[in-house]
CSV table of C-alpha atoms in Angstrom, one decimal:
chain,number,residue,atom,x,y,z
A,1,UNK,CA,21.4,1.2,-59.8
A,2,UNK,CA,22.3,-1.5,-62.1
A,3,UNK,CA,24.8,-0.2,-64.9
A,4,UNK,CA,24.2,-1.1,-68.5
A,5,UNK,CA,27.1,-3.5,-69.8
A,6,UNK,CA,28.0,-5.2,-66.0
A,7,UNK,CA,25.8,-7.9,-66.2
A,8,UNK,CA,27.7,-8.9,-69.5
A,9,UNK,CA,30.6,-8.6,-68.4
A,10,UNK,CA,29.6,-10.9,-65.4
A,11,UNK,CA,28.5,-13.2,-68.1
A,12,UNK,CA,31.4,-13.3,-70.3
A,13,UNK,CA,33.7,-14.1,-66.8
A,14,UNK,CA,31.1,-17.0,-66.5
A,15,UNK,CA,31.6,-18.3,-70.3
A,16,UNK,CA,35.3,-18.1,-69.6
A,17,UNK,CA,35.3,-20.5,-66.7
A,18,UNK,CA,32.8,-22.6,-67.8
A,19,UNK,CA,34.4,-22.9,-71.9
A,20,UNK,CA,38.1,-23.0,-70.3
A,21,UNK,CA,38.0,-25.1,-67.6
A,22,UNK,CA,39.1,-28.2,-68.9
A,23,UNK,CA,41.9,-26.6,-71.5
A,24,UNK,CA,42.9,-24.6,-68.5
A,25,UNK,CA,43.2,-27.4,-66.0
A,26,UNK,CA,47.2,-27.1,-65.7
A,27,UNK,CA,48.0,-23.8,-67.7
A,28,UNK,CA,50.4,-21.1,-65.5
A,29,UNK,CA,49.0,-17.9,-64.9
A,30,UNK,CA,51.6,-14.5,-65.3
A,31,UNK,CA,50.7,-11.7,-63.0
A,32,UNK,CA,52.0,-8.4,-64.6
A,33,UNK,CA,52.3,-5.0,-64.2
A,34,UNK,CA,53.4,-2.0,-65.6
A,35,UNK,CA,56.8,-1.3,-65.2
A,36,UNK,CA,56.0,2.0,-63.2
A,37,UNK,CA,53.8,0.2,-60.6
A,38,UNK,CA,55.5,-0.3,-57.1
A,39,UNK,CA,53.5,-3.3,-55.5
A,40,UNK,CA,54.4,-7.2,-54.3
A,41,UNK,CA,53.1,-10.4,-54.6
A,42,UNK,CA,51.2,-10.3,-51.6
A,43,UNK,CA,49.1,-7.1,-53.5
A,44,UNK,CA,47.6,-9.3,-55.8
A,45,UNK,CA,44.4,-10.3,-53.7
A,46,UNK,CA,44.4,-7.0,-52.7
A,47,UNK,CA,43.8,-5.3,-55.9
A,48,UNK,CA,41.7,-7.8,-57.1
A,49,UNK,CA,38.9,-7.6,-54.2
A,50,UNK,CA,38.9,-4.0,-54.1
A,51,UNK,CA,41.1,-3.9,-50.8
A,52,UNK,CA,44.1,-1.5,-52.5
A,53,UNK,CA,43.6,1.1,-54.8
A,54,UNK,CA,46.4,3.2,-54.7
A,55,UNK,CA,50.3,3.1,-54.5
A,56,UNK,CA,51.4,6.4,-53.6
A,57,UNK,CA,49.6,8.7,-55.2
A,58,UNK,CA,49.2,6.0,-58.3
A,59,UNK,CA,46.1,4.7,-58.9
A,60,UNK,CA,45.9,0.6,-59.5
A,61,UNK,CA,44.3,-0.4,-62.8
A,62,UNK,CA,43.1,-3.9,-62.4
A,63,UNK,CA,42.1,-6.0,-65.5
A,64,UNK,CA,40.3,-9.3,-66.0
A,65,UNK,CA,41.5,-11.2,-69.1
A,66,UNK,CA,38.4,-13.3,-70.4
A,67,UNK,CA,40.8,-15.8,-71.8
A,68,UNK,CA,42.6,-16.5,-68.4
A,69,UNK,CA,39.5,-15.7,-66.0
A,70,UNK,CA,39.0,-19.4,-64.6
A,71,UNK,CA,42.5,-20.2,-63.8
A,72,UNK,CA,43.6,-16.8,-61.9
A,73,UNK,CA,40.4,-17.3,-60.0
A,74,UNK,CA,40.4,-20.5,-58.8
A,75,UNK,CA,44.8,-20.7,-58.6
A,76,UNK,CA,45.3,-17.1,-57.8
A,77,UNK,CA,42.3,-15.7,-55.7
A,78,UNK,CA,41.0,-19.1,-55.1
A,79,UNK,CA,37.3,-17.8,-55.4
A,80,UNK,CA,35.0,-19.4,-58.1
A,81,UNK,CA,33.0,-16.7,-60.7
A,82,UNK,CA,30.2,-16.3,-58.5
A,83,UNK,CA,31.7,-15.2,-55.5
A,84,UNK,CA,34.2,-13.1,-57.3
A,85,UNK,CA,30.7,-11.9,-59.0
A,86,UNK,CA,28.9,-11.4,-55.4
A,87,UNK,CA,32.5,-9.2,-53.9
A,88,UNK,CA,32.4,-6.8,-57.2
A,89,UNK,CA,28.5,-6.2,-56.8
A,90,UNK,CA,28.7,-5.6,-53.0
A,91,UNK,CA,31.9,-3.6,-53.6
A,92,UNK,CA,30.3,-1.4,-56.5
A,93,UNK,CA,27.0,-0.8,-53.9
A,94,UNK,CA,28.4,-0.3,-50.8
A,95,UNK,CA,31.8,0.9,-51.5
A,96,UNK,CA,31.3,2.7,-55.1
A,97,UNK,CA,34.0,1.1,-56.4
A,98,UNK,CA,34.4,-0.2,-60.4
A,99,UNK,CA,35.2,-4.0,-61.1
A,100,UNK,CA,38.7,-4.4,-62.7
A,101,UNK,CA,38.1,-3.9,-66.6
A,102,UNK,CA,38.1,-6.9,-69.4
A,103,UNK,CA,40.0,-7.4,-72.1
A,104,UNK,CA,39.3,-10.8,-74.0
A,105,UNK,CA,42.8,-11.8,-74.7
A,106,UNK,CA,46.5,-12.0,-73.5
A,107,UNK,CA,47.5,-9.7,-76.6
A,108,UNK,CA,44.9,-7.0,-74.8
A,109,UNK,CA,46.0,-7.2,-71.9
A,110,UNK,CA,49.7,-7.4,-72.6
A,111,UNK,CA,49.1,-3.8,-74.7
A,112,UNK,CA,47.1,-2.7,-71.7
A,113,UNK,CA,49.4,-3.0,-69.1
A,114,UNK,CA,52.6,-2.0,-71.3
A,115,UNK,CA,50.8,1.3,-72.1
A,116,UNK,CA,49.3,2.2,-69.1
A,117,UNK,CA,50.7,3.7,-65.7
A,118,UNK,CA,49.5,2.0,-62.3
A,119,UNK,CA,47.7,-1.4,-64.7
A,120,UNK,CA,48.0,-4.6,-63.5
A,121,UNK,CA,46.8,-7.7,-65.6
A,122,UNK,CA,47.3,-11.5,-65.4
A,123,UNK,CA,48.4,-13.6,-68.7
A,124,UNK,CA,48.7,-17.7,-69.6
A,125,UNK,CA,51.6,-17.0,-72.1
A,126,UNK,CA,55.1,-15.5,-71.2
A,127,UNK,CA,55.0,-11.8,-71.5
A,128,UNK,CA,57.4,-10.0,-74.1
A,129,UNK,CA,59.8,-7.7,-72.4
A,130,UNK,CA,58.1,-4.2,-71.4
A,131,UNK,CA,55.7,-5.7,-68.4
A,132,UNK,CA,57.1,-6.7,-65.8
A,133,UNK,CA,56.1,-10.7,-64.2
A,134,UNK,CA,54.9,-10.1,-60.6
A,135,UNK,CA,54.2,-13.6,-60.0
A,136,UNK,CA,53.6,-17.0,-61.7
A,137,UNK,CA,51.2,-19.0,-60.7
């Protein structure tokens, strides 16, 4: 069953790679978390294919940041949009699991992940104090 609002937010991931690629080319990409999260660096692909869903009894909140989409694919998951695309579809059918969220800016995301126990985003500016970096990329 296809769920109303997934095939635009597939679309808006698209418009991010294509509109960003070339400002993008050489920008750094902040993993962050919530400062109540437990998880490493190595979690990252994890949580973003749908591979680890919990920490404890803390449930991972993934969340795409239209702004940054392009360059955490390609330099952090090293997928292009529609394979990442093709893994969320399969995942949601077969699995029943729900794509990461969007949020269209670092600002978003940055409020997101400050506020919100277990949420994971990814950033191209520094992050104000309150998140914590997980990794740059």
């Amino acid at each position: 069953m296809n769920q109303p609002g997934n095939k635009a937010r597939w679309m808006i991931i698209a418009a991010a790679l294509i509109s960003a690629w070339p400002s993008l080319a050489f920008a750094d990409i902040y993993v962050i978390i919530n400062s109540t999260l437990t998880v490493g660096a190595d979690d990252i692909k994890l949580i973003y294919t749908g591979n680890k869903e919990l920490v404890g009894a803390t449930k991972i909140k993934p969340l795409d940041n239209h702004a940054a989409a392009g360059e955490f694919l390609s330099k952090v998951l090293q997928l292009n949009a529609g394979r990442y695309e093709s893994l969320w579809t399969m995942k949601r059918y077969c699995d029943a699991l729900t794509p990461p969220a969007v949020k269209a800016t670092d600002d978003e995301v940055i409020a997101y992940v400050q506020s919100t126990p277990g949420a994971i985003g990814y950033v191209m500016s520094a992050p104000p104090a309150g998140v914590v970096v997980l990794k740059k990329f």
